PDB file of C-alpha atoms and ligand atoms in Angstrom:
ATOM      1  CA  UNK A 229     -60.710 -52.639  23.529  1.00 66.00           C
ATOM      2  CA  UNK A 230     -58.195 -53.851  26.116  1.00 76.00           C
ATOM      3  CA  UNK A 231     -58.822 -53.263  29.818  1.00 88.00           C
ATOM      4  CA  UNK A 232     -57.707 -49.833  31.066  1.00 91.00           C
ATOM      5  CA  UNK A 233     -54.302 -49.771  32.751  1.00 95.00           C
ATOM      6  CA  UNK A 234     -52.789 -47.334  35.194  1.00 97.00           C
ATOM      7  CA  UNK A 235     -49.845 -45.229  34.058  1.00 97.00           C
ATOM      8  CA  UNK A 236     -47.201 -43.599  36.215  1.00 97.00           C
ATOM      9  CA  UNK A 237     -47.843 -39.882  36.787  1.00 98.00           C
ATOM     10  CA  UNK A 238     -44.936 -37.565  35.919  1.00 98.00           C
ATOM     11  CA  UNK A 239     -44.035 -35.159  38.717  1.00 97.00           C
ATOM     12  CA  UNK A 240     -42.317 -31.777  38.720  1.00 97.00           C
ATOM     13  CA  UNK A 241     -39.601 -31.037  37.517  1.00 96.00           C
ATOM     14  CA  UNK A 242     -40.180 -33.491  34.630  1.00 98.00           C
ATOM     15  CA  UNK A 243     -39.619 -31.309  31.524  1.00 98.00           C
ATOM     16  CA  UNK A 244     -42.737 -32.658  29.744  1.00 98.00           C
ATOM     17  CA  UNK A 245     -44.790 -30.656  32.271  1.00 98.00           C
ATOM     18  CA  UNK A 246     -43.298 -27.455  30.810  1.00 98.00           C
ATOM     19  CA  UNK A 247     -43.833 -28.439  27.153  1.00 98.00           C
ATOM     20  CA  UNK A 248     -46.705 -27.184  24.958  1.00 98.00           C
ATOM     21  CA  UNK A 249     -48.713 -30.233  23.800  1.00 98.00           C
ATOM     22  CA  UNK A 250     -49.673 -30.901  20.173  1.00 98.00           C
ATOM     23  CA  UNK A 251     -53.257 -31.105  18.873  1.00 98.00           C
ATOM     24  CA  UNK A 252     -54.814 -34.251  17.422  1.00 98.00           C
ATOM     25  CA  UNK A 253     -55.364 -34.347  13.651  1.00 97.00           C
ATOM     26  CA  UNK A 254     -57.467 -37.510  14.042  1.00 96.00           C
ATOM     27  CA  UNK A 255     -58.519 -39.680  16.980  1.00 97.00           C
ATOM     28  CA  UNK A 256     -57.606 -43.355  16.759  1.00 97.00           C
ATOM     29  CA  UNK A 257     -58.547 -46.355  18.884  1.00 96.00           C
ATOM     30  CA  UNK A 258     -55.176 -46.194  20.640  1.00 96.00           C
ATOM     31  CA  UNK A 259     -55.834 -42.525  21.523  1.00 97.00           C
ATOM     32  CA  UNK A 260     -59.140 -43.604  23.119  1.00 97.00           C
ATOM     33  CA  UNK A 261     -57.357 -46.421  24.988  1.00 97.00           C
ATOM     34  CA  UNK A 262     -54.924 -43.826  26.349  1.00 97.00           C
ATOM     35  CA  UNK A 263     -57.868 -41.667  27.506  1.00 97.00           C
ATOM     36  CA  UNK A 264     -59.395 -44.618  29.402  1.00 96.00           C
ATOM     37  CA  UNK A 265     -55.986 -45.408  30.918  1.00 97.00           C
ATOM     38  CA  UNK A 266     -55.849 -41.782  32.069  1.00 97.00           C
ATOM     39  CA  UNK A 267     -59.276 -42.077  33.748  1.00 95.00           C
ATOM     40  CA  UNK A 268     -58.135 -45.276  35.478  1.00 94.00           C
ATOM     41  CA  UNK A 269     -54.975 -43.473  36.648  1.00 96.00           C
ATOM     42  CA  UNK A 270     -56.898 -40.377  37.765  1.00 95.00           C
ATOM     43  CA  UNK A 271     -59.326 -42.422  39.875  1.00 93.00           C
ATOM     44  CA  UNK A 272     -56.513 -44.486  41.380  1.00 94.00           C
ATOM     45  CA  UNK A 273     -54.636 -41.307  42.366  1.00 94.00           C
ATOM     46  CA  UNK A 274     -57.818 -39.674  43.744  1.00 92.00           C
ATOM     47  CA  UNK A 275     -57.689 -36.821  41.250  1.00 94.00           C
ATOM     48  CA  UNK A 276     -60.549 -34.950  39.587  1.00 95.00           C
ATOM     49  CA  UNK A 277     -58.656 -34.252  36.375  1.00 97.00           C
ATOM     50  CA  UNK A 278     -55.611 -35.370  34.409  1.00 98.00           C
ATOM     51  CA  UNK A 279     -53.873 -34.083  31.281  1.00 98.00           C
ATOM     52  CA  UNK A 280     -51.919 -36.271  28.837  1.00 98.00           C
ATOM     53  CA  UNK A 281     -48.532 -34.582  29.508  1.00 98.00           C
ATOM     54  CA  UNK A 282     -48.867 -35.758  33.123  1.00 98.00           C
ATOM     55  CA  UNK A 283     -48.564 -39.351  31.934  1.00 98.00           C
ATOM     56  CA  UNK A 284     -45.770 -38.564  29.496  1.00 98.00           C
ATOM     57  CA  UNK A 285     -47.749 -37.876  26.302  1.00 98.00           C
ATOM     58  CA  UNK A 286     -47.396 -34.378  24.859  1.00 98.00           C
ATOM     59  CA  UNK A 287     -50.832 -34.286  23.168  1.00 98.00           C
ATOM     60  CA  UNK A 288     -53.931 -32.147  23.747  1.00 98.00           C
ATOM     61  CA  UNK A 289     -56.062 -34.590  25.736  1.00 98.00           C
ATOM     62  CA  UNK A 290     -57.630 -34.112  29.163  1.00 98.00           C
ATOM     63  CA  UNK A 291     -59.948 -36.216  31.305  1.00 98.00           C
ATOM     64  CA  UNK A 292     -61.940 -35.126  34.322  1.00 97.00           C
ATOM     65  CA  UNK A 293     -64.654 -36.129  36.772  1.00 95.00           C
ATOM     66  CA  UNK A 294     -65.905 -32.969  38.479  1.00 91.00           C
ATOM     67  CA  UNK A 295     -68.282 -34.963  40.709  1.00 86.00           C
ATOM     68  CA  UNK A 296     -65.502 -37.445  41.536  1.00 73.00           C
ATOM     69  CA  UNK A 297     -66.254 -41.149  41.727  1.00 66.00           C
ATOM     70  CA  UNK A 298     -70.047 -40.855  41.806  1.00 62.00           C
ATOM     71  CA  UNK A 299     -70.439 -38.674  38.795  1.00 68.00           C
ATOM     72  CA  UNK A 300     -70.020 -38.484  35.090  1.00 87.00           C
ATOM     73  CA  UNK A 301     -66.528 -38.554  33.671  1.00 93.00           C
ATOM     74  CA  UNK A 302     -65.367 -36.674  30.611  1.00 96.00           C
ATOM     75  CA  UNK A 303     -62.768 -37.220  27.897  1.00 97.00           C
ATOM     76  CA  UNK A 304     -61.864 -34.159  25.831  1.00 98.00           C
ATOM     77  CA  UNK A 305     -59.530 -34.115  22.828  1.00 98.00           C
ATOM     78  CA  UNK A 306     -58.301 -30.712  21.572  1.00 98.00           C
ATOM     79  CA  UNK A 307     -60.127 -28.768  24.308  1.00 98.00           C
ATOM     80  CA  UNK A 308     -60.498 -25.014  23.794  1.00 98.00           C
ATOM     81  CA  UNK A 309     -62.078 -22.398  26.013  1.00 98.00           C
ATOM     82  CA  UNK A 310     -63.443 -18.965  25.107  1.00 97.00           C
ATOM     83  CA  UNK A 311     -65.369 -16.111  26.722  1.00 98.00           C
ATOM     84  CA  UNK A 312     -64.017 -16.652  30.223  1.00 98.00           C
ATOM     85  CA  UNK A 313     -65.744 -14.502  32.828  1.00 98.00           C
ATOM     86  CA  UNK A 314     -66.003 -14.009  36.583  1.00 98.00           C
ATOM     87  CA  UNK A 315     -63.153 -14.558  39.026  1.00 97.00           C
ATOM     88  CA  UNK A 316     -62.805 -16.635  42.146  1.00 97.00           C
ATOM     89  CA  UNK A 317     -59.901 -17.633  44.369  1.00 96.00           C
ATOM     90  CA  UNK A 318     -59.969 -21.328  45.273  1.00 96.00           C
ATOM     91  CA  UNK A 319     -57.721 -24.176  46.438  1.00 96.00           C
ATOM     92  CA  UNK A 320     -55.955 -26.400  43.909  1.00 97.00           C
ATOM     93  CA  UNK A 321     -53.623 -29.335  44.070  1.00 96.00           C
ATOM     94  CA  UNK A 322     -51.985 -31.328  41.303  1.00 98.00           C
ATOM     95  CA  UNK A 323     -50.988 -34.989  40.951  1.00 97.00           C
ATOM     96  CA  UNK A 324     -47.711 -33.736  39.417  1.00 98.00           C
ATOM     97  CA  UNK A 325     -46.959 -31.668  42.548  1.00 97.00           C
ATOM     98  CA  UNK A 326     -47.807 -34.115  45.339  1.00 95.00           C
ATOM     99  CA  UNK A 327     -48.008 -32.892  48.914  1.00 93.00           C
ATOM    100  CA  UNK A 328     -48.757 -29.196  48.350  1.00 95.00           C
ATOM    101  CA  UNK A 329     -51.775 -27.070  47.464  1.00 95.00           C
ATOM    102  CA  UNK A 330     -52.364 -23.381  46.837  1.00 95.00           C
ATOM    103  CA  UNK A 331     -55.021 -20.773  46.179  1.00 95.00           C
ATOM    104  CA  UNK A 332     -55.434 -19.889  42.499  1.00 97.00           C
ATOM    105  CA  UNK A 333     -57.546 -17.177  40.859  1.00 97.00           C
ATOM    106  CA  UNK A 334     -59.679 -18.681  38.064  1.00 98.00           C
ATOM    107  CA  UNK A 335     -62.609 -17.669  35.906  1.00 98.00           C
ATOM    108  CA  UNK A 336     -65.955 -18.955  37.154  1.00 98.00           C
ATOM    109  CA  UNK A 337     -67.612 -19.342  33.770  1.00 98.00           C
ATOM    110  CA  UNK A 338     -66.397 -20.310  30.306  1.00 98.00           C
ATOM    111  CA  UNK A 339     -67.521 -21.573  26.950  1.00 98.00           C
ATOM    112  CA  UNK A 340     -65.851 -24.740  25.841  1.00 97.00           C
ATOM    113  CA  UNK A 341     -65.394 -26.900  22.740  1.00 98.00           C
ATOM    114  CA  UNK A 342     -63.634 -30.246  22.360  1.00 98.00           C
ATOM    115  CA  UNK A 343     -63.843 -33.526  20.470  1.00 98.00           C
ATOM    116  CA  UNK A 344     -65.220 -36.622  22.177  1.00 97.00           C
ATOM    117  CA  UNK A 345     -63.965 -40.217  21.740  1.00 95.00           C
ATOM    118  CA  UNK A 346     -65.986 -40.508  18.510  1.00 95.00           C
ATOM    119  CA  UNK A 347     -64.386 -37.354  17.105  1.00 95.00           C
ATOM    120  CA  UNK A 348     -67.669 -35.468  17.446  1.00 97.00           C
ATOM    121  CA  UNK A 349     -67.464 -31.774  18.390  1.00 97.00           C
ATOM    122  CA  UNK A 350     -68.875 -30.922  21.804  1.00 98.00           C
ATOM    123  CA  UNK A 351     -69.957 -27.428  22.841  1.00 98.00           C
ATOM    124  CA  UNK A 352     -70.579 -26.703  26.488  1.00 97.00           C
ATOM    125  CA  UNK A 353     -70.955 -23.869  28.961  1.00 98.00           C
ATOM    126  CA  UNK A 354     -69.124 -24.684  32.157  1.00 97.00           C
ATOM    127  CA  UNK A 355     -69.249 -23.071  35.609  1.00 96.00           C
ATOM    128  CA  UNK A 356     -67.713 -23.232  39.046  1.00 96.00           C
ATOM    129  CA  UNK A 357     -65.568 -26.186  40.099  1.00 96.00           C
ATOM    130  CA  UNK A 358     -65.849 -27.845  36.675  1.00 96.00           C
ATOM    131  CA  UNK A 359     -64.596 -24.606  35.058  1.00 98.00           C
ATOM    132  CA  UNK A 360     -61.679 -24.543  37.506  1.00 98.00           C
ATOM    133  CA  UNK A 361     -60.696 -28.117  36.550  1.00 98.00           C
ATOM    134  CA  UNK A 362     -60.892 -27.307  32.827  1.00 98.00           C
ATOM    135  CA  UNK A 363     -58.624 -24.258  33.246  1.00 98.00           C
ATOM    136  CA  UNK A 364     -56.138 -26.259  35.350  1.00 98.00           C
ATOM    137  CA  UNK A 365     -56.007 -29.113  32.807  1.00 98.00           C
ATOM    138  CA  UNK A 366     -55.773 -26.880  29.713  1.00 98.00           C
ATOM    139  CA  UNK A 367     -52.919 -25.077  31.491  1.00 98.00           C
ATOM    140  CA  UNK A 368     -51.111 -28.454  31.567  1.00 98.00           C
ATOM    141  CA  UNK A 369     -51.440 -28.639  27.760  1.00 98.00           C
ATOM    142  CA  UNK A 370     -49.747 -25.241  27.555  1.00 98.00           C
ATOM    143  CA  UNK A 371     -46.905 -26.210  29.890  1.00 98.00           C
ATOM    144  CA  UNK A 372     -48.300 -24.212  32.828  1.00 98.00           C
ATOM    145  CA  UNK A 373     -48.634 -25.493  36.404  1.00 98.00           C
ATOM    146  CA  UNK A 374     -51.004 -23.950  38.959  1.00 98.00           C
ATOM    147  CA  UNK A 375     -48.015 -22.787  41.034  1.00 97.00           C
ATOM    148  CA  UNK A 376     -47.064 -20.571  38.058  1.00 97.00           C
ATOM    149  CA  UNK A 377     -50.306 -18.681  38.747  1.00 97.00           C
ATOM    150  CA  UNK A 378     -49.739 -17.893  42.427  1.00 94.00           C
ATOM    151  CA  UNK A 379     -47.763 -14.809  43.403  1.00 90.00           C
ATOM    152  CA  UNK A 380     -44.001 -14.991  43.688  1.00 90.00           C
ATOM    153  CA  UNK A 381     -43.685 -15.078  47.480  1.00 93.00           C
ATOM    154  CA  UNK A 382     -46.385 -17.745  47.875  1.00 93.00           C
ATOM    155  CA  UNK A 383     -44.864 -19.783  45.045  1.00 94.00           C
ATOM    156  CA  UNK A 384     -41.492 -19.672  46.797  1.00 94.00           C
ATOM    157  CA  UNK A 385     -43.036 -21.044  50.016  1.00 93.00           C
ATOM    158  CA  UNK A 386     -44.945 -23.746  48.107  1.00 94.00           C
ATOM    159  CA  UNK A 387     -41.913 -24.894  46.142  1.00 94.00           C
ATOM    160  CA  UNK A 388     -39.733 -24.999  49.270  1.00 93.00           C
ATOM    161  CA  UNK A 389     -42.388 -27.192  50.882  1.00 93.00           C
ATOM    162  CA  UNK A 390     -42.488 -29.364  47.755  1.00 94.00           C
ATOM    163  CA  UNK A 391     -38.739 -29.914  47.763  1.00 91.00           C
ATOM    164  CA  UNK A 392     -38.509 -30.275  51.578  1.00 88.00           C
ATOM    165  CA  UNK A 393     -41.724 -31.890  52.813  1.00 78.00           C
ATOM    166  CA  UNK A 394     -40.534 -31.705  56.441  1.00 70.00           C
ATOM    167  CA  UNK A 395     -40.762 -27.876  56.571  1.00 53.00           C
ATOM    168  CA  UNK A 396     -44.586 -28.119  56.386  1.00 50.00           C
TER     169      UNK A 396
HETATM  170 ZN1   ZN B 655     -52.451 -30.672  37.573  1.00 62.63          ZN
END
């Protein structure tokens, strides 16, 4: 396989960020190459997660590294979550909304299935910060940004700051 390459991250208001991504019917070598390019991009941008629409591909693929550079990294095709439980407010940022961050209510526990790079089905139970990343990235596959999940008045302040960085 060729060496992983960085890809430019799409930022709001790129319309692909508001588009529902399509599932994979099969996973090819070029799909895996894309996943490794996404990890390379995520690390370069200092992120802990990245979804394919953020690099211009409207497919259901996410990558993440909940322990950041020192930990294990994950590639998930067709990720699905079920049985979400618990709730916690916590800070989130997004590589597609540079310069701002906000508090988002997320579930603290979830059950999760996805396909790995070999097309094998994974089943996991995920908690805490990892669960927050998974919810944030799956939202990207459904055309949802974290700012869509903060209340209207806070979203207004965040988006004004996004469009006019000097007001911060
Ligand atoms: Zn994001």
